[in-house]
């Protein structure tokens, strides 16, 4: 999903032509080079129980079955694609494949003003001969993401998916809430009565997790609810329905991908020290922007316990871009080797940050606490603070019903 958001954001900024293809029976186009056997289908069973079927082509559910299809896609055409792109002196073509969906985008910045449609058309024709594809034109719906084009800008949303969840769990009659979780409540793993049907809770959290592909505003809440999947309690289900009522407040929130030419990568990272009441591990959140367009975000509980808030912030700095952090202590740890003597309990790979800083691959910047965009990924905020951060992250209500 990060690849898709980054690709769409890039095509908007570069004004590339983009086309979506659908491969008919994609799984049957994969030639198998290993020996793979399967049980005889029920209707073909006979008196010999030792018989098996040897596969000559891929089938749905086969591990790595799409690798042959992808290799044919990236090695096809009059000139082969290196990995998933081909670049010459005058043009660039990118091809992205996910199961049976293909997106091709490219540009010609020298010979022709605009895009080199002839090369793209040639590639589409070749792919059709190889796989029998359906040309869907400009991408409008891909991997569950709705793509809308407005005045040369793009917005992506999962409005229908959000509404389907609210209908499935009968939340439409209830009043909406302005916060995704109660900021004053801390859930514990073993608190409350166990659920009689834990699968109900797990299925709900799984659906909410898919929704985070466009709803970065609920990434922290979903991470929070995912920590207790193994033994959910009634209090946890109540918190999950609190999140559903927050979604009802505005199920049409979308990510705005600007056509501004700025393509610099910026990262914001934050941590909430010892946030987990059971393990006392910190919660780390980060967001990466291409220009002003959010393309990557994550909220995650750290794997080890940090003995100070500065160490927790330092452990959240592992990004290969311009990184903004509101902890001066964490920045000092990264920049000054003297501080390492005081932080010997930090895992060795966390000092990766300082090494990359000295190599010039990243740059670290301090920002005021009020300007920390990653706050929304590390803690439950009040409604005013929550929506103030979302407005800075180009997360807005959809203009279409």
XYZ file of C-alpha atoms in Angstrom:
401
model
C 0.000 0.000 0.000
C 2.895 2.360 0.693
C 4.180 1.662 -2.811
C 0.782 2.469 -4.282
C 0.390 5.714 -2.346
C 3.923 6.774 -3.289
C 3.334 5.894 -6.947
C 0.047 7.793 -7.151
C 1.553 10.806 -5.377
C 4.509 10.804 -7.794
C 2.343 10.553 -10.911
C 0.296 13.541 -9.735
C 3.386 15.661 -9.160
C 5.063 14.589 -12.418
C 1.794 14.705 -14.405
C 2.410 11.250 -15.803
C -0.231 9.330 -17.708
C -1.430 6.325 -15.716
C -3.325 3.258 -16.886
C -4.770 0.292 -15.044
C -4.959 -3.206 -16.500
C -6.725 -6.288 -15.237
C -5.236 -9.677 -16.115
C -7.760 -12.392 -16.964
C -7.115 -15.572 -14.944
C -3.748 -14.256 -13.776
C -3.023 -17.304 -11.632
C -3.099 -19.579 -14.670
C -0.323 -17.642 -16.412
C 2.366 -18.722 -13.975
C 4.573 -21.558 -15.220
C 5.879 -23.718 -12.366
C 9.561 -24.624 -12.461
C 9.503 -26.689 -9.260
C 7.725 -30.004 -8.737
C 4.418 -29.302 -6.988
C 1.786 -31.954 -6.245
C -1.749 -31.777 -4.905
C -4.400 -34.197 -3.705
C -6.760 -35.562 -6.319
C -9.966 -33.480 -6.411
C -12.958 -35.193 -4.794
C -14.861 -35.857 -7.999
C -11.821 -37.490 -9.586
C -11.051 -39.890 -6.754
C -10.643 -43.553 -7.625
C -9.680 -46.800 -5.915
C -5.985 -45.909 -5.809
C -5.374 -43.696 -2.742
C -1.726 -43.146 -3.739
C -2.508 -41.083 -6.820
C -1.701 -37.349 -6.775
C -1.846 -34.565 -9.352
C 1.298 -32.833 -10.591
C 0.727 -29.156 -11.354
C 1.900 -27.654 -14.607
C 0.335 -24.242 -13.925
C -0.311 -22.125 -10.839
C -3.510 -22.396 -8.829
C -5.219 -20.060 -6.370
C -3.711 -20.431 -2.915
C -0.365 -21.814 -4.079
C 2.599 -20.315 -2.227
C 4.695 -18.002 -4.467
C 2.347 -18.731 -7.365
C 2.515 -15.141 -8.613
C 6.303 -14.945 -8.892
C 6.335 -16.385 -12.463
C 3.597 -13.944 -13.519
C 5.491 -10.985 -12.114
C 8.738 -12.092 -13.739
C 7.027 -12.258 -17.121
C 5.615 -8.772 -16.609
C 8.924 -7.142 -15.732
C 10.892 -8.927 -18.473
C 8.466 -8.319 -21.313
C 8.186 -5.862 -24.152
C 10.593 -4.674 -26.817
C 12.995 -3.552 -24.088
C 13.081 -5.323 -20.738
C 12.073 -3.597 -17.534
C 14.723 -3.530 -14.820
C 12.854 -4.666 -11.709
C 9.600 -2.804 -12.278
C 10.724 0.210 -14.287
C 12.574 1.118 -17.439
C 14.393 4.387 -17.935
C 16.039 5.687 -21.084
C 17.514 9.041 -21.987
C 14.099 10.336 -22.993
C 11.447 8.383 -21.104
C 10.561 6.408 -18.011
C 8.004 3.648 -17.585
C 6.943 2.094 -14.291
C 4.843 -1.042 -13.955
C 3.280 -2.162 -10.685
C 1.723 -5.613 -10.341
C -0.454 -6.907 -7.523
C -2.064 -10.321 -8.138
C -4.104 -9.649 -11.306
C -4.074 -5.851 -11.235
C -1.450 -3.894 -13.212
C -0.703 -0.170 -13.206
C 1.532 1.328 -15.865
C 2.737 4.878 -15.680
C 5.391 6.736 -17.602
C 6.571 10.057 -18.950
C 8.600 11.526 -21.762
C 10.353 14.685 -20.657
C 12.422 15.456 -23.766
C 11.052 14.268 -27.086
C 7.341 14.899 -26.542
C 5.654 17.469 -24.352
C 3.736 15.570 -21.757
C 3.874 11.766 -21.946
C 5.177 9.117 -24.305
C 1.899 7.374 -24.969
C 3.336 5.328 -27.836
C 5.692 3.372 -25.575
C 2.961 2.791 -23.029
C 0.569 1.654 -25.777
C 3.227 -0.722 -27.095
C 3.725 -2.214 -23.633
C -0.030 -2.560 -23.081
C -0.388 -4.338 -26.420
C 2.393 -6.756 -25.544
C 0.911 -7.508 -22.130
C -2.463 -8.157 -23.741
C -0.897 -10.679 -26.111
C 0.837 -12.385 -23.202
C -1.949 -12.388 -20.587
C -5.228 -11.277 -22.195
C -5.656 -8.080 -20.222
C -8.526 -5.642 -19.870
C -7.608 -1.961 -20.167
C -9.482 -0.118 -17.398
C -8.075 3.287 -18.310
C -7.178 5.717 -15.559
C -7.103 3.989 -12.131
C -10.244 4.724 -10.152
C -10.431 1.720 -7.811
C -7.326 -0.251 -6.877
C -6.748 -2.686 -3.983
C -9.829 -1.389 -2.231
C -8.758 2.248 -2.564
C -11.036 4.731 -4.289
C -9.008 7.160 -6.410
C -10.632 10.479 -7.325
C -9.117 13.107 -9.626
C -9.954 16.717 -8.814
C -8.308 19.647 -10.614
C -5.079 17.739 -11.325
C -4.907 16.576 -7.706
C -5.819 13.151 -6.372
C -7.606 11.981 -3.273
C -7.752 8.378 -2.075
C -10.364 7.044 0.314
C -12.145 3.920 1.566
C -15.531 5.513 2.101
C -17.566 2.501 0.952
C -15.536 0.120 3.091
C -16.009 2.333 6.159
C -19.769 2.528 5.607
C -19.960 -1.249 5.110
C -18.270 -1.798 8.486
C -20.712 0.558 10.199
C -23.665 -1.282 8.636
C -22.272 -4.731 9.422
C -21.847 -3.896 13.119
C -25.140 -1.941 13.375
C -23.499 1.357 14.332
C -25.452 3.688 12.077
C -28.241 4.335 14.645
C -25.769 5.366 17.361
C -24.515 8.886 17.926
C -21.039 9.752 16.665
C -17.969 10.574 18.757
C -15.173 13.073 18.146
C -12.322 10.893 19.449
C -11.194 7.470 18.246
C -10.474 6.324 21.827
C -11.186 7.722 25.266
C -8.039 9.751 26.132
C -8.605 9.149 29.845
C -8.943 5.360 29.676
C -6.104 2.818 29.678
C -7.057 -0.721 28.692
C -5.325 -3.655 30.337
C -4.940 -7.078 28.763
C -6.719 -9.101 31.480
C -9.264 -6.536 32.623
C -12.949 -7.302 32.239
C -14.970 -10.409 31.442
C -13.727 -12.594 28.534
C -15.775 -12.484 25.341
C -17.876 -15.536 24.581
C -17.008 -15.144 20.883
C -13.477 -13.672 20.544
C -13.583 -14.213 16.757
C -16.163 -11.432 16.552
C -13.654 -8.974 18.031
C -10.745 -10.237 15.934
C -12.708 -9.940 12.713
C -13.691 -6.374 13.566
C -10.122 -5.312 14.365
C -8.917 -6.997 11.157
C -11.348 -4.918 9.109
C -10.314 -1.754 10.933
C -6.676 -2.576 10.241
C -7.380 -2.635 6.500
C -9.065 0.737 6.841
C -5.798 2.275 8.094
C -4.529 2.180 4.498
C -6.169 5.587 4.072
C -7.271 6.450 7.603
C -4.034 7.342 9.370
C -6.206 9.001 12.013
C -7.146 5.566 13.414
C -3.725 3.900 13.074
C -2.889 4.369 16.755
C -6.299 3.141 17.919
C -6.143 0.015 15.745
C -2.614 -0.731 16.967
C -3.901 -0.329 20.506
C -6.790 -2.742 19.965
C -4.568 -5.233 18.116
C -2.368 -5.774 21.185
C -5.090 -7.827 22.869
C -6.269 -10.050 20.029
C -5.320 -13.296 21.788
C -7.729 -12.815 24.726
C -10.157 -9.944 24.101
C -12.458 -8.785 26.896
C -15.737 -6.892 27.026
C -13.919 -3.638 27.786
C -11.845 -4.105 24.641
C -14.929 -4.646 22.502
C -16.461 -1.520 24.027
C -13.341 0.434 22.976
C -13.614 -1.020 19.461
C -17.209 0.203 19.209
C -16.044 3.593 20.468
C -13.772 3.655 17.413
C -16.687 2.690 15.154
C -18.729 5.592 16.492
C -15.766 7.856 15.731
C -15.806 6.580 12.132
C -19.507 7.397 11.960
C -18.613 11.013 12.746
C -17.109 11.210 9.246
C -16.658 7.964 7.261
C -15.561 9.934 4.190
C -12.167 11.195 5.374
C -9.596 10.927 2.601
C -5.897 11.513 1.929
C -5.094 14.483 -0.289
C -2.197 14.011 -2.745
C -1.122 17.415 -3.973
C 0.183 18.277 -7.446
C 2.768 20.644 -5.954
C 6.156 20.030 -7.545
C 7.986 19.552 -4.208
C 9.204 15.948 -3.984
C 11.360 16.049 -0.879
C 10.858 13.326 1.715
C 10.173 14.396 5.292
C 9.605 12.187 8.280
C 8.040 12.929 11.664
C 8.553 10.519 14.543
C 7.331 10.437 18.093
C 6.996 8.015 20.996
C 4.820 7.779 24.064
C 7.134 6.528 26.781
C 6.034 3.433 28.748
C 2.540 3.784 27.294
C 1.560 0.112 27.607
C 0.198 -0.442 31.143
C 1.001 -4.168 31.005
C 4.536 -4.283 29.539
C 5.610 -0.642 30.018
C 6.871 -0.573 26.465
C 6.715 2.671 24.549
C 4.566 3.295 21.486
C 6.352 4.649 18.419
C 4.672 6.459 15.565
C 6.052 7.883 12.347
C 4.745 9.457 9.194
C 6.557 10.121 5.907
C 5.482 12.866 3.520
C 6.343 13.298 -0.148
C 6.229 17.059 -0.338
C 3.055 17.679 1.657
C 1.395 14.375 0.735
C 1.359 11.585 3.359
C 2.473 8.302 1.791
C 3.622 6.157 4.728
C 2.662 5.930 8.389
C 2.768 3.451 11.225
C 1.958 3.131 14.910
C 3.744 0.322 16.737
C 4.646 -0.775 20.228
C 8.427 -0.952 20.642
C 9.967 -4.397 21.009
C 12.042 -3.491 24.068
C 11.491 -1.439 27.205
C 13.076 2.034 27.136
C 14.404 3.280 30.481
C 13.855 6.931 29.586
C 11.700 8.987 27.273
C 14.808 10.212 25.414
C 15.790 6.623 24.575
C 12.261 5.887 23.415
C 12.386 8.906 21.091
C 15.849 7.864 19.879
C 14.610 4.390 19.010
C 11.887 5.958 16.860
C 14.366 7.895 14.678
C 15.219 5.113 12.223
C 14.110 6.787 8.981
C 16.277 7.483 5.913
C 14.895 10.972 5.275
C 14.796 14.379 6.943
C 13.493 13.460 10.382
C 11.720 15.861 12.737
C 11.676 15.058 16.441
C 10.552 17.110 19.451
C 13.137 15.620 21.838
C 16.460 17.464 22.071
C 17.865 14.601 24.188
C 17.182 12.052 21.445
C 18.915 14.279 18.887
C 21.934 14.682 21.183
C 22.191 10.896 21.526
C 22.273 10.570 17.742
C 24.807 13.363 17.205
C 27.164 13.031 20.185
C 29.159 9.832 20.840
C 29.665 10.833 24.490
C 25.988 10.163 25.145
C 26.432 6.528 24.051
C 28.114 5.725 27.367
C 24.861 6.605 29.101
C 22.720 4.511 26.758
C 24.485 1.142 26.673
C 21.171 -0.588 27.341
C 19.808 0.528 23.951
C 19.984 -2.184 21.298
C 23.048 -1.881 19.077
C 21.031 -1.601 15.867
C 19.378 1.573 17.178
C 22.708 3.368 16.781
C 22.093 2.858 13.085
C 20.654 6.392 13.283
C 23.954 7.987 14.290
C 25.895 6.065 11.630
C 23.533 7.167 8.860
C 23.596 10.720 10.165
C 27.389 10.817 9.844
C 27.147 9.270 6.358
C 24.877 12.110 5.307
C 21.944 9.865 4.402
C 19.617 11.445 6.950
C 19.296 14.823 8.620
C 17.765 15.450 12.040
C 15.721 18.505 12.965
C 14.125 19.631 16.201
C 10.571 20.912 16.154
C 8.276 22.309 18.800
C 5.982 19.844 20.508
C 2.925 21.573 19.070
C 4.224 21.009 15.517
C 4.812 17.258 15.955
C 2.590 15.637 13.316
C 3.289 12.105 14.554
C 1.397 12.753 17.807
C -1.723 11.362 16.206
C 0.067 7.987 15.874
C 1.260 7.593 19.466
C -1.566 8.590 21.792
C -5.289 9.170 22.078
C -5.946 12.897 21.752
C -8.888 15.121 22.532
C -11.108 16.044 19.609
C -9.670 19.555 19.118
C -6.018 18.427 19.044
C -6.879 15.382 16.946
C -8.567 17.303 14.148
C -6.001 20.104 14.267
C -3.272 17.584 13.409
C -5.374 15.942 10.702
C -5.850 19.290 8.973
C -2.050 19.659 8.791
C -1.740 16.142 7.350
C -4.104 16.754 4.404
C -6.759 14.448 5.861
C -10.104 16.001 4.974
C -13.773 15.121 4.459
C -14.635 13.870 1.000
C -16.179 16.440 -1.368
C -18.387 13.726 -2.858
C -21.203 11.833 -1.207
